[in-house]
PDB file of C-alpha atoms in Angstrom:
ATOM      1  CA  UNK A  14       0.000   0.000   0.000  1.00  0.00           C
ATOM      2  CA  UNK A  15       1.408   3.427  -0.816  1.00  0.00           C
ATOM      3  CA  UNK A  16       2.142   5.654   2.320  1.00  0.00           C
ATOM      4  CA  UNK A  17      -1.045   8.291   1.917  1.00  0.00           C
ATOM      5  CA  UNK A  18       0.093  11.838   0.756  1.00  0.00           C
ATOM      6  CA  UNK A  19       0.428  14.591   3.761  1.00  0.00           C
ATOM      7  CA  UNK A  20      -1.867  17.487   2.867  1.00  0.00           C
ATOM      8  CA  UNK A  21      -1.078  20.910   2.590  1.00  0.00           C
ATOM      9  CA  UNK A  22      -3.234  21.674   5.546  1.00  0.00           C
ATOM     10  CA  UNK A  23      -1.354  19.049   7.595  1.00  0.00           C
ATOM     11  CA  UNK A  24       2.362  20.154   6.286  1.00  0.00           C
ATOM     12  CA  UNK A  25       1.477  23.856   7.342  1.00  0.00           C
ATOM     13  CA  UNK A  26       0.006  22.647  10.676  1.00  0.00           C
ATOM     14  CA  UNK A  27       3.745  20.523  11.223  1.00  0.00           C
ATOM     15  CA  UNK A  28       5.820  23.505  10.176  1.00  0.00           C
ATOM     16  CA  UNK A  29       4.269  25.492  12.474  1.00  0.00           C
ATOM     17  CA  UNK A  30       4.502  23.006  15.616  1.00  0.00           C
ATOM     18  CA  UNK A  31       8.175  22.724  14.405  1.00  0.00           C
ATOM     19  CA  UNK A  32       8.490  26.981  14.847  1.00  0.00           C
ATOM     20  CA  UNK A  33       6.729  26.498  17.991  1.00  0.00           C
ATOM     21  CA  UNK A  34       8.748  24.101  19.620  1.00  0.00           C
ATOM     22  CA  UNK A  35      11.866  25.870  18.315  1.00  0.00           C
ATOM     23  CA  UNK A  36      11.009  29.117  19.703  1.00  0.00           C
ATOM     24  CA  UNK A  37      10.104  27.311  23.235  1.00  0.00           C
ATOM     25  CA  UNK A  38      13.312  25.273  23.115  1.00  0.00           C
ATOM     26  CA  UNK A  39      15.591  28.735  22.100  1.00  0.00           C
ATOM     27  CA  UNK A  40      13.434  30.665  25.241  1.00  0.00           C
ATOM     28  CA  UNK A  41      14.509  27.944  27.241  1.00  0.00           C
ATOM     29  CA  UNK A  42      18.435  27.410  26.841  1.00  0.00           C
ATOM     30  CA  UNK A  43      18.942  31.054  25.948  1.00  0.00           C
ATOM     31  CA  UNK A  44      18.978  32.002  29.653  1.00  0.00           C
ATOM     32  CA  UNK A  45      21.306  29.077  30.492  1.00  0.00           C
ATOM     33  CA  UNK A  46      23.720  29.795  27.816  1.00  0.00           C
ATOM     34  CA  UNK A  47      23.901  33.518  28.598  1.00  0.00           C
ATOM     35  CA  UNK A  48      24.523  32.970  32.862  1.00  0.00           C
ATOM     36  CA  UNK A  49      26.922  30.264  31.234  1.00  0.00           C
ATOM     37  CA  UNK A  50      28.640  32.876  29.421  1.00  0.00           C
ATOM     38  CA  UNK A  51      28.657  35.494  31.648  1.00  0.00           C
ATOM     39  CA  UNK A  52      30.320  32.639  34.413  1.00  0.00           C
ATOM     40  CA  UNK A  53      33.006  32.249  32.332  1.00  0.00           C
ATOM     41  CA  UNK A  54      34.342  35.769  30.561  1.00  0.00           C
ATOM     42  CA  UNK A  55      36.551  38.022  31.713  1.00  0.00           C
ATOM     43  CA  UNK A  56      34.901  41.794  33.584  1.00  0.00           C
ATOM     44  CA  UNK A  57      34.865  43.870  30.412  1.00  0.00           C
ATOM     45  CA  UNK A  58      33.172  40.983  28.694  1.00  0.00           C
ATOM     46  CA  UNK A  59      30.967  40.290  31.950  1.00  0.00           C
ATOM     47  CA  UNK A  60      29.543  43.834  32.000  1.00  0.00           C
ATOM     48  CA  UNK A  61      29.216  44.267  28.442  1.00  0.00           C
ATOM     49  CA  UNK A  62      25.434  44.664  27.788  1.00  0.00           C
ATOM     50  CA  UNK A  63      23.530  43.016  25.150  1.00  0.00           C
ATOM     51  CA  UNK A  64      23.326  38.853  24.013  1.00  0.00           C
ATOM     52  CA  UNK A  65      26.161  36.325  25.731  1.00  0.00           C
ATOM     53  CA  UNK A  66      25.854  32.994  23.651  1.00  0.00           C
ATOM     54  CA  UNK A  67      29.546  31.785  24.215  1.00  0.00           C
ATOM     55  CA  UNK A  68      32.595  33.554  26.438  1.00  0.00           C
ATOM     56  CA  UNK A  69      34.310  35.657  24.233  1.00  0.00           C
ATOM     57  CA  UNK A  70      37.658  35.956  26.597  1.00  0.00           C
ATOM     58  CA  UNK A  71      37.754  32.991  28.673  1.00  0.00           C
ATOM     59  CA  UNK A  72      38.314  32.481  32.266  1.00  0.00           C
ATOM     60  CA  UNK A  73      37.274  30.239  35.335  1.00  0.00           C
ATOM     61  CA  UNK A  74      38.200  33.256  37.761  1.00  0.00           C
ATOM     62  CA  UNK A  75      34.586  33.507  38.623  1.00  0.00           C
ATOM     63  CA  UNK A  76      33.991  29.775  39.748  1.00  0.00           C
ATOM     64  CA  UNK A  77      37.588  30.175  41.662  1.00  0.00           C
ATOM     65  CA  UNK A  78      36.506  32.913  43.887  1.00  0.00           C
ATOM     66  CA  UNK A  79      33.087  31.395  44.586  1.00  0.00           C
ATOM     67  CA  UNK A  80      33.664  28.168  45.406  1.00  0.00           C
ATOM     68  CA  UNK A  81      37.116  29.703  48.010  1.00  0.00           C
ATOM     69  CA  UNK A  82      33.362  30.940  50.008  1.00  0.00           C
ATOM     70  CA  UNK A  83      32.137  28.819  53.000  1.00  0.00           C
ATOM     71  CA  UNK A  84      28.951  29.089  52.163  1.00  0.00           C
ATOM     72  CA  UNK A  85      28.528  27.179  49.288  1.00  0.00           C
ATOM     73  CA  UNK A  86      30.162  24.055  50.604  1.00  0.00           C
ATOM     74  CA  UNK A  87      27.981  24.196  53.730  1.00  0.00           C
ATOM     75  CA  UNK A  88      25.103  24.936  51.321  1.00  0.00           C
ATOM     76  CA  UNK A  89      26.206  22.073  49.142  1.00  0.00           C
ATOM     77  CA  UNK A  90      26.022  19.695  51.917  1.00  0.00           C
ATOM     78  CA  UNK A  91      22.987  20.847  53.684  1.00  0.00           C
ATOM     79  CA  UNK A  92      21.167  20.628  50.328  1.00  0.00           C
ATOM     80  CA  UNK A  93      22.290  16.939  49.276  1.00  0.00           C
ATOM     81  CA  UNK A  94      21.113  15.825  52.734  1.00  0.00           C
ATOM     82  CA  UNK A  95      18.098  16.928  52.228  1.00  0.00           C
ATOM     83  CA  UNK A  96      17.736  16.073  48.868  1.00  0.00           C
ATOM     84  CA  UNK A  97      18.423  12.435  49.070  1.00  0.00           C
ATOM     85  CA  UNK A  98      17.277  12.026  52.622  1.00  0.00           C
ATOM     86  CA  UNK A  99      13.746  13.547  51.361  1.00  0.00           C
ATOM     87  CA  UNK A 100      13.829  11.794  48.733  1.00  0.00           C
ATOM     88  CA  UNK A 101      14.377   8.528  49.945  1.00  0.00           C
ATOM     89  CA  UNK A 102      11.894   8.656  52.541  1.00  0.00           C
ATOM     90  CA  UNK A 103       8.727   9.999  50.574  1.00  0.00           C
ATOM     91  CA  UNK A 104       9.745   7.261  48.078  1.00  0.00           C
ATOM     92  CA  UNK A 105       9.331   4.399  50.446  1.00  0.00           C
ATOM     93  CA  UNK A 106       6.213   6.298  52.545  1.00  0.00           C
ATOM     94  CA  UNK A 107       4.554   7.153  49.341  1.00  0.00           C
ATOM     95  CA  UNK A 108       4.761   3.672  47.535  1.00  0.00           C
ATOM     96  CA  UNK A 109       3.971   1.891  50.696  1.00  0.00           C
ATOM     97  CA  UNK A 110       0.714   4.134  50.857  1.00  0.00           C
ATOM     98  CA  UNK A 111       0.116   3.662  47.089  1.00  0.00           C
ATOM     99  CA  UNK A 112       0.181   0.331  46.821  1.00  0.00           C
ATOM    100  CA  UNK A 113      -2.272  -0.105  49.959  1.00  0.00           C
ATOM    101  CA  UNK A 114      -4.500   1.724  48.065  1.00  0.00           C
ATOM    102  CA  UNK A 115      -4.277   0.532  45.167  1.00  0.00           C
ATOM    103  CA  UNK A 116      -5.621  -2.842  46.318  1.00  0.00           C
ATOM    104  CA  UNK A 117      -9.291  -3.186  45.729  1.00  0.00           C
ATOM    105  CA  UNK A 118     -10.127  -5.685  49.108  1.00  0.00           C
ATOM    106  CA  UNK A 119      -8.613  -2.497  50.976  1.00  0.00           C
ATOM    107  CA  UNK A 120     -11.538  -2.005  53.833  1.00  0.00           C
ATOM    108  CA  UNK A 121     -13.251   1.433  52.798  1.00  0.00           C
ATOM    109  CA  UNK A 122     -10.358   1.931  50.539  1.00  0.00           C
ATOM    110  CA  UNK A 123     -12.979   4.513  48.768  1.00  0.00           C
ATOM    111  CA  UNK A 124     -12.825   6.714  52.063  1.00  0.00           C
ATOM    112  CA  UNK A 125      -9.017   6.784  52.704  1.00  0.00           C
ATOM    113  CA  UNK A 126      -8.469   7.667  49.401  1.00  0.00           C
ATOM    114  CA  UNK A 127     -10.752  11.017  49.565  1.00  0.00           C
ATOM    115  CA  UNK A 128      -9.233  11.885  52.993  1.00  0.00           C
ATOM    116  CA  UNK A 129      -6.004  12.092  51.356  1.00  0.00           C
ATOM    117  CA  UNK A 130      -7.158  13.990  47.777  1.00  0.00           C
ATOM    118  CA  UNK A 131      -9.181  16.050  50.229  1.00  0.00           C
ATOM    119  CA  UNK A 132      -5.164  17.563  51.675  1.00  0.00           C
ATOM    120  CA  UNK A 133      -4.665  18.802  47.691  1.00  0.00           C
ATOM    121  CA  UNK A 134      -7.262  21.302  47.845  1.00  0.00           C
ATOM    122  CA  UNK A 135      -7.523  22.487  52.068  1.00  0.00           C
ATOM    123  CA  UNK A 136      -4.427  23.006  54.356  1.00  0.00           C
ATOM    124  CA  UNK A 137      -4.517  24.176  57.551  1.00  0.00           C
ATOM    125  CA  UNK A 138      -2.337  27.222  56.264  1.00  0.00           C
ATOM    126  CA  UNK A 139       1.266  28.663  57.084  1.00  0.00           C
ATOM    127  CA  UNK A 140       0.822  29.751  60.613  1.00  0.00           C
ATOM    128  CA  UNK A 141      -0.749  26.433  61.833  1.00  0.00           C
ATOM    129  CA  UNK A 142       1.834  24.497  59.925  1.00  0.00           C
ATOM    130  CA  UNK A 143       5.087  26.607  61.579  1.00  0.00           C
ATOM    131  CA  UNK A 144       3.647  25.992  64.782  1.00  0.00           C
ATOM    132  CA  UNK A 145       3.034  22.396  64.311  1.00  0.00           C
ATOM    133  CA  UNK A 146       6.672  22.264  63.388  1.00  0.00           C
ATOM    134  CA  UNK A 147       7.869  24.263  65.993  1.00  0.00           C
ATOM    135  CA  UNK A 148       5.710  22.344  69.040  1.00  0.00           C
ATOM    136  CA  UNK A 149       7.152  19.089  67.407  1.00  0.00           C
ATOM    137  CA  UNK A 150      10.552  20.381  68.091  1.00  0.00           C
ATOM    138  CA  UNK A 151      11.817  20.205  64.497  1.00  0.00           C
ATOM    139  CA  UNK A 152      11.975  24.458  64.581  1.00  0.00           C
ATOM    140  CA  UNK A 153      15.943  25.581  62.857  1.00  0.00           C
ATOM    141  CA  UNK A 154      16.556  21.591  61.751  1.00  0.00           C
ATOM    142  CA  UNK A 155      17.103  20.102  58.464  1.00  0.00           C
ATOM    143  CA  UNK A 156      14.570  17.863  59.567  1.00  0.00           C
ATOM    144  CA  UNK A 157      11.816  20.206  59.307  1.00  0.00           C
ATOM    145  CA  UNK A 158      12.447  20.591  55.675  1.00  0.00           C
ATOM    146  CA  UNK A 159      11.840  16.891  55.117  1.00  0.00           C
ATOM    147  CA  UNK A 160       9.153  15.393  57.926  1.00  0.00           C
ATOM    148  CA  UNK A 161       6.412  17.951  56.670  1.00  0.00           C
ATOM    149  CA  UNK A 162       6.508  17.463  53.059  1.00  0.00           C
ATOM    150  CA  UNK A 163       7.002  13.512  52.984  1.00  0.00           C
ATOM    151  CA  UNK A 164       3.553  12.876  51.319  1.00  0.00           C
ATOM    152  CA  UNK A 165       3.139  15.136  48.033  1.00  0.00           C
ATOM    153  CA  UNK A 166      -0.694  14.142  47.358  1.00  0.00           C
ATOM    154  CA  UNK A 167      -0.687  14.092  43.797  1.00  0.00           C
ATOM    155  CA  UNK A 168       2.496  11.883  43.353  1.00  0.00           C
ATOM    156  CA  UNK A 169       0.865   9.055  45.439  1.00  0.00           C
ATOM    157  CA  UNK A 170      -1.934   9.110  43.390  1.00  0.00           C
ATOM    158  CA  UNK A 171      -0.142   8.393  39.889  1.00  0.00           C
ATOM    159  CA  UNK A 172       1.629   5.772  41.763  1.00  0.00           C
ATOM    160  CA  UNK A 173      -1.666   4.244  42.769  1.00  0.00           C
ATOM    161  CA  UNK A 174      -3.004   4.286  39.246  1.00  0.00           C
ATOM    162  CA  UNK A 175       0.465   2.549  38.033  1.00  0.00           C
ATOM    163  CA  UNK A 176       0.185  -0.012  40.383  1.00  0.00           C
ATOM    164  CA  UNK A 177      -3.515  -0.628  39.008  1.00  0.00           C
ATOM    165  CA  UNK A 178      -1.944  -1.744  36.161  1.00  0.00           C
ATOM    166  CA  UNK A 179       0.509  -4.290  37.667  1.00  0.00           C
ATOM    167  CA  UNK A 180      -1.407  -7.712  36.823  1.00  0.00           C
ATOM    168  CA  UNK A 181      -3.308  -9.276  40.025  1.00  0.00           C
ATOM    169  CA  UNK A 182      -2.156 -12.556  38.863  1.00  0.00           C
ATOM    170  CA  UNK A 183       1.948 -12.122  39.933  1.00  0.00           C
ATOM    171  CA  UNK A 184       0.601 -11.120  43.708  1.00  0.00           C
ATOM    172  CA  UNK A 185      -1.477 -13.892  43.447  1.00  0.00           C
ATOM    173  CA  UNK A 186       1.336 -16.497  42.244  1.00  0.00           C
ATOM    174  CA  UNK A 187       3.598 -14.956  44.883  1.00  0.00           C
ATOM    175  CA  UNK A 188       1.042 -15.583  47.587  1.00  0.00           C
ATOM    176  CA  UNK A 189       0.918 -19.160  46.851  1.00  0.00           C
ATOM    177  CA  UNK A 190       4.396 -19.839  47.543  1.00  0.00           C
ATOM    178  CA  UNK A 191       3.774 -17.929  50.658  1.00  0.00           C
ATOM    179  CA  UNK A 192       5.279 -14.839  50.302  1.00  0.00           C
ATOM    180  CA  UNK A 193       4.016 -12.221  52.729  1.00  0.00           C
ATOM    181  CA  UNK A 194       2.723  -8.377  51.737  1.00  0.00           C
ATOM    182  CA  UNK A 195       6.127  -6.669  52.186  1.00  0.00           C
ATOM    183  CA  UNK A 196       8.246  -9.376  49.885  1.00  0.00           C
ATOM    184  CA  UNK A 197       5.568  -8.862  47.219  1.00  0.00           C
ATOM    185  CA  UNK A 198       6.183  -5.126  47.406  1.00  0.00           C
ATOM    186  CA  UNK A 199       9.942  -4.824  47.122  1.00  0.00           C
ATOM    187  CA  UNK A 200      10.583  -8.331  45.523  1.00  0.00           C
ATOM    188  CA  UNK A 201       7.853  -7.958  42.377  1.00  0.00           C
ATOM    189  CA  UNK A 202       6.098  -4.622  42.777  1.00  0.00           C
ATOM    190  CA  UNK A 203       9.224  -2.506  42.907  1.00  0.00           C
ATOM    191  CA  UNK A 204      11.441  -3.730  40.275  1.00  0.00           C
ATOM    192  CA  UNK A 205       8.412  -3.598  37.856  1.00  0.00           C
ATOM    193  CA  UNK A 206       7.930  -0.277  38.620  1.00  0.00           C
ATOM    194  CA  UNK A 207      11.126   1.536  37.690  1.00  0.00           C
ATOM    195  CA  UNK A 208       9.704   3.896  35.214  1.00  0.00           C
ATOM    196  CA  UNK A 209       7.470   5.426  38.032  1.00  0.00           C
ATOM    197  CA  UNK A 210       9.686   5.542  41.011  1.00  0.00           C
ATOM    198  CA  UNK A 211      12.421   6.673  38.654  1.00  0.00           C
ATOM    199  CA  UNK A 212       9.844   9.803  37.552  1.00  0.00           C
ATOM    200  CA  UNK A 213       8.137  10.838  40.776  1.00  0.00           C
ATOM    201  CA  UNK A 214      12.164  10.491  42.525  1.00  0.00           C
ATOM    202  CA  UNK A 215      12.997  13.306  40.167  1.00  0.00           C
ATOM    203  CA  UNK A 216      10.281  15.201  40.969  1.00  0.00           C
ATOM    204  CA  UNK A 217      10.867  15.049  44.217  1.00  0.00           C
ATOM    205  CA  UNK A 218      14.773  15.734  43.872  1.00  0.00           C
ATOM    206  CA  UNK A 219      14.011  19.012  41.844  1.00  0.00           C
ATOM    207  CA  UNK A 220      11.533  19.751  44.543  1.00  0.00           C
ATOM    208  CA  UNK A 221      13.893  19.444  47.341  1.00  0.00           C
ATOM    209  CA  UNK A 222      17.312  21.054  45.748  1.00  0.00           C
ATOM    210  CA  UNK A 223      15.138  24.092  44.521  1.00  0.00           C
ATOM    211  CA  UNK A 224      13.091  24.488  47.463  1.00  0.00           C
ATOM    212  CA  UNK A 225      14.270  27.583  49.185  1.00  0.00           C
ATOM    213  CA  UNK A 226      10.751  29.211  51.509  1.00  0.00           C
ATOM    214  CA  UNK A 227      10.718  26.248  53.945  1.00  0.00           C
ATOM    215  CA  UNK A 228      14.483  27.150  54.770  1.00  0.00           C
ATOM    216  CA  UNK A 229      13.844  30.758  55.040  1.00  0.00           C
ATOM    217  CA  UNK A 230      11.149  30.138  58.172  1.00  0.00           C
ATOM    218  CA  UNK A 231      12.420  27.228  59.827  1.00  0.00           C
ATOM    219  CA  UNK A 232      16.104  27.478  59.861  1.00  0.00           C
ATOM    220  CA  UNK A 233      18.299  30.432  61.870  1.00  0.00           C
ATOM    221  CA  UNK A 234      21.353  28.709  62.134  1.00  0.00           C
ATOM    222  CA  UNK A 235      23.675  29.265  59.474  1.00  0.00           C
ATOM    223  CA  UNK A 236      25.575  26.326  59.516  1.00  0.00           C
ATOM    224  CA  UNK A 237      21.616  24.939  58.385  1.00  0.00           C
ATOM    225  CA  UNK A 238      21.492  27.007  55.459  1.00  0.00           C
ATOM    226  CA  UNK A 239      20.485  25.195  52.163  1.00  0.00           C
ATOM    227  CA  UNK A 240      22.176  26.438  48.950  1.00  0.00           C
ATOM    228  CA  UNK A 241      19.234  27.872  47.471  1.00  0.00           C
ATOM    229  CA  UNK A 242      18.830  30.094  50.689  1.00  0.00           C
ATOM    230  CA  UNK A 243      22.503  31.451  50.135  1.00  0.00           C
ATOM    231  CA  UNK A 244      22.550  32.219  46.026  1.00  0.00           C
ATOM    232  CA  UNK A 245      19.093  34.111  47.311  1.00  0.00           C
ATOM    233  CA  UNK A 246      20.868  35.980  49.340  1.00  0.00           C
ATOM    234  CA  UNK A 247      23.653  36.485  46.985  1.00  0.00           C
ATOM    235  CA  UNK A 248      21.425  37.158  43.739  1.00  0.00           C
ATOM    236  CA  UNK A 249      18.844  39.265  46.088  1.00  0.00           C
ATOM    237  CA  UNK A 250      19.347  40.429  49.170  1.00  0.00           C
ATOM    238  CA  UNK A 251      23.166  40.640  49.242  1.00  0.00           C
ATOM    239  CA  UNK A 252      23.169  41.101  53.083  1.00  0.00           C
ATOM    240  CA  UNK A 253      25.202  37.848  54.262  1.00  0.00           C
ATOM    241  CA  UNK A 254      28.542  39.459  55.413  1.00  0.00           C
ATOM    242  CA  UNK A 255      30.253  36.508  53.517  1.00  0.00           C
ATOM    243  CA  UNK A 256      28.318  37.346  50.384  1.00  0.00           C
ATOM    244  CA  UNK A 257      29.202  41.355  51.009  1.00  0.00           C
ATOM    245  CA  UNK A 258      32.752  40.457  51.253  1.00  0.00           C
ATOM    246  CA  UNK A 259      32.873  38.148  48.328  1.00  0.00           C
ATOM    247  CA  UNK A 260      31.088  41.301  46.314  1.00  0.00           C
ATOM    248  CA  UNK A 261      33.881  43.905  47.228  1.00  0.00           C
ATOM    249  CA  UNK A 262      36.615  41.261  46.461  1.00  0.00           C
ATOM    250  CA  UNK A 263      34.923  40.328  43.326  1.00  0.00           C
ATOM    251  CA  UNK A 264      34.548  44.649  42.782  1.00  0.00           C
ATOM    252  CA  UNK A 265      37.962  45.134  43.142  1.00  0.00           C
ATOM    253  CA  UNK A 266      39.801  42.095  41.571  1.00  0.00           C
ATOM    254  CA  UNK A 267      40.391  40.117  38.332  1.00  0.00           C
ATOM    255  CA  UNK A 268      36.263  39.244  38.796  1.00  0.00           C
ATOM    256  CA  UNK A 269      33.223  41.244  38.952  1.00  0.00           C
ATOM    257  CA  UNK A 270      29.818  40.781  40.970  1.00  0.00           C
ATOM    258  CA  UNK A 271      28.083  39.588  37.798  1.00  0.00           C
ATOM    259  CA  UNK A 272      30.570  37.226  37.039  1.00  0.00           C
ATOM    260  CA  UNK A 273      30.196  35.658  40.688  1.00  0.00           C
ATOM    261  CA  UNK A 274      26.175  35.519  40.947  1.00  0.00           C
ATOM    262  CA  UNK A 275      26.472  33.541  37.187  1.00  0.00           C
ATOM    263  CA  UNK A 276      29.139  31.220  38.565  1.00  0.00           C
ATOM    264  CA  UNK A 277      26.804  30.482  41.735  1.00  0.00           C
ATOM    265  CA  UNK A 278      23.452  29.986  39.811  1.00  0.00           C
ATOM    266  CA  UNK A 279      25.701  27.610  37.703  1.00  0.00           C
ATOM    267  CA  UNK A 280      27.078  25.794  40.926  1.00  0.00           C
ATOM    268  CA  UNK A 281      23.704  25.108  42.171  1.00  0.00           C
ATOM    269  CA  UNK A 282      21.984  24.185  38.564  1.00  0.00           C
ATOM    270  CA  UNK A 283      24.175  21.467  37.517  1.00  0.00           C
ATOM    271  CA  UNK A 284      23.902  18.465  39.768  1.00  0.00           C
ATOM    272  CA  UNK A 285      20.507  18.164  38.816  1.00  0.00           C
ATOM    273  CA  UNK A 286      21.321  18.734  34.687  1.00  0.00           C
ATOM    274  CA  UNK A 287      23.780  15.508  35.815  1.00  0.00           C
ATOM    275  CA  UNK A 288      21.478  13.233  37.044  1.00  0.00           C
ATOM    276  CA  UNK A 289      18.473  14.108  34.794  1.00  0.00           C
ATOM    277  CA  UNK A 290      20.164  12.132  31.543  1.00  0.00           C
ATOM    278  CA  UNK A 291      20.461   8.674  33.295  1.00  0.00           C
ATOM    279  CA  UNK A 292      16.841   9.261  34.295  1.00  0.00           C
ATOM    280  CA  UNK A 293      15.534  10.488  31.345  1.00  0.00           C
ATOM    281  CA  UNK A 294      14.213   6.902  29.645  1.00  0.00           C
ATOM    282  CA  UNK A 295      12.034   6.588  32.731  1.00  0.00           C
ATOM    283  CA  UNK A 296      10.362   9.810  32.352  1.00  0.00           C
ATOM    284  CA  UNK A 297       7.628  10.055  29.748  1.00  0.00           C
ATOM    285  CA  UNK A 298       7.132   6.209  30.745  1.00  0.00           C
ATOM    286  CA  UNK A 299       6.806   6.637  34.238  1.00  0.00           C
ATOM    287  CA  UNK A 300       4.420   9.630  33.751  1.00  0.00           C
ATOM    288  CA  UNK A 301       2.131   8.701  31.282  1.00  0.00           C
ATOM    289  CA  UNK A 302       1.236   5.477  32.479  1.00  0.00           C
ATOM    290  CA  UNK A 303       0.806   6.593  35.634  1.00  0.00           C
ATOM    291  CA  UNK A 304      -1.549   9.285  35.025  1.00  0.00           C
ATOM    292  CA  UNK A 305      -3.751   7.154  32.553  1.00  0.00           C
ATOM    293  CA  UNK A 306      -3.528   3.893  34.337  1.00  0.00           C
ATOM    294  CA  UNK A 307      -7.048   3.420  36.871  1.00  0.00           C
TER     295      UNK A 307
END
């Protein structure tokens, strides 16, 4: 059979998906590519206004000054802990909730399940909430950044609908040769379920390493700081002492504020550009089947 002809109608309708996407793709990186630059050229080229799509006079002076700060490294570590400690944890408390109620002999599974899609539309609010947090005694620890925000509402659900489409019949077999609730979950549920986990773990990683409000209201220490709290600070406020000495060294050196702020943002953007390639053939899987699965 010959392949039918694409009408004119439909060729106009692809070019102009193809500008679209172009356009939205160019909108995108053009930001990166021009902090990118900035990072890496020398002060005159820094300052100079107008478009920065590559470093015309090269130089890693920025990154050298800014990482020689304290604050990024304690930053750097009080974000990964919370990043993969979250993480972790609303991983295993989410999928252990999600597969409970995904199972249709559940006692008034119906009921649980609206209890918890009720929580996406009422909260108690932000006062209630800090004062939860502070009468628990979690008030200026890392661990009030995590405990509060280990069930995201909406990512339990699309787990629940993946699991709906994990066949009965494995559980069943498994049950036979007497395997228990919790070796069904991490022996056959979990390793069939890498495209999800994979997914809703990324979400939750960009969600944790971005997250900067939680840290601005629980946490006074300043060994606590996360990163995003101090490149706010740098980028914003500029009222750490730190960040107002790195400024007047930066002012008055081979390096100029711009350049420093661009080297930051660039510090704290690309862990998560790393780790989003080896996670990438998950994605679309994880998220579409998820969300029509149920």
């Amino acid at each position: 059979m010959l392949p039918k002809r694409t009408s004119k109608a439909e060729l106009i309708f692809q070019y102009a998906n193809l500008a679209a996407i172009t356009l939205l793709c160019v909108s995108v990186l053009y930001p990166f590519i021009h902090v990118l630059s900035v990072s890496l050229s020398t002060p005159a080229e820094a300052v100079r206004p107008g478009i920065h799509l590559y470093p015309k006079a090269f130089t890693f002076s920025a990154y050298e000054q800014a990482l020689q700060t304290k604050g990024i490294w304690m930053g750097y570590y009080n974000t990964i802990f919370r990043t993969v400690v979250g993480t972790i944890l609303s991983l295993i408390i989410m999928t252990m909730g999600a597969y409970a109620l995904s199972k249709k002999y559940l006692p008034h599974r119906g009921f649980y399940t609206m209890f918890i899609v009720i929580t996406m539309f009422f909260s108690g609010g932000l006062i209630p909430l800090f004062l939860l947090v502070k009468g628990l005694g979690l008030y200026d620890s890392l661990w009030a950044l995590i405990i509060p925000g280990l069930i995201n509402t909406f990512y339990m659900l699309i787990m629940r609908n993946f699991f709906f489409g994990i066949p009965q019949e494995l559980e069943d077999s498994a049950k036979m040769d007497g395997a228990h609730d919790f070796q069904i979950l991490f022996r056959i549920i979990l390793p069939l379920s890498k495209p999800i986990l994979a997914t809703i773990g990324l979400w939750l990683a960009v969600h944790h390493w971005n997250e900067w409000f939680q840290g601005l209201i629980y946490i006074q220490d300043q060994s606590k700081l996360v990163l995003q709290i101090y490149l706010r600070r740098l980028i914003v406020e500029s009222s750490d002492l730190e960040t107002k000495q790195l400024m007047d060294q930066a002012s008055d050196q081979e390096v100029v504020a711009e350049s420093i702020k661009s080297a930051v943002l660039m510090i704290a953007t690309l862990p998560i550009l790393v780790v989003y390639p080896f996670i990438q053939k998950y994605f679309v899987k994880g998220a579409l089947v998820g969300s029509v699965k149920g």
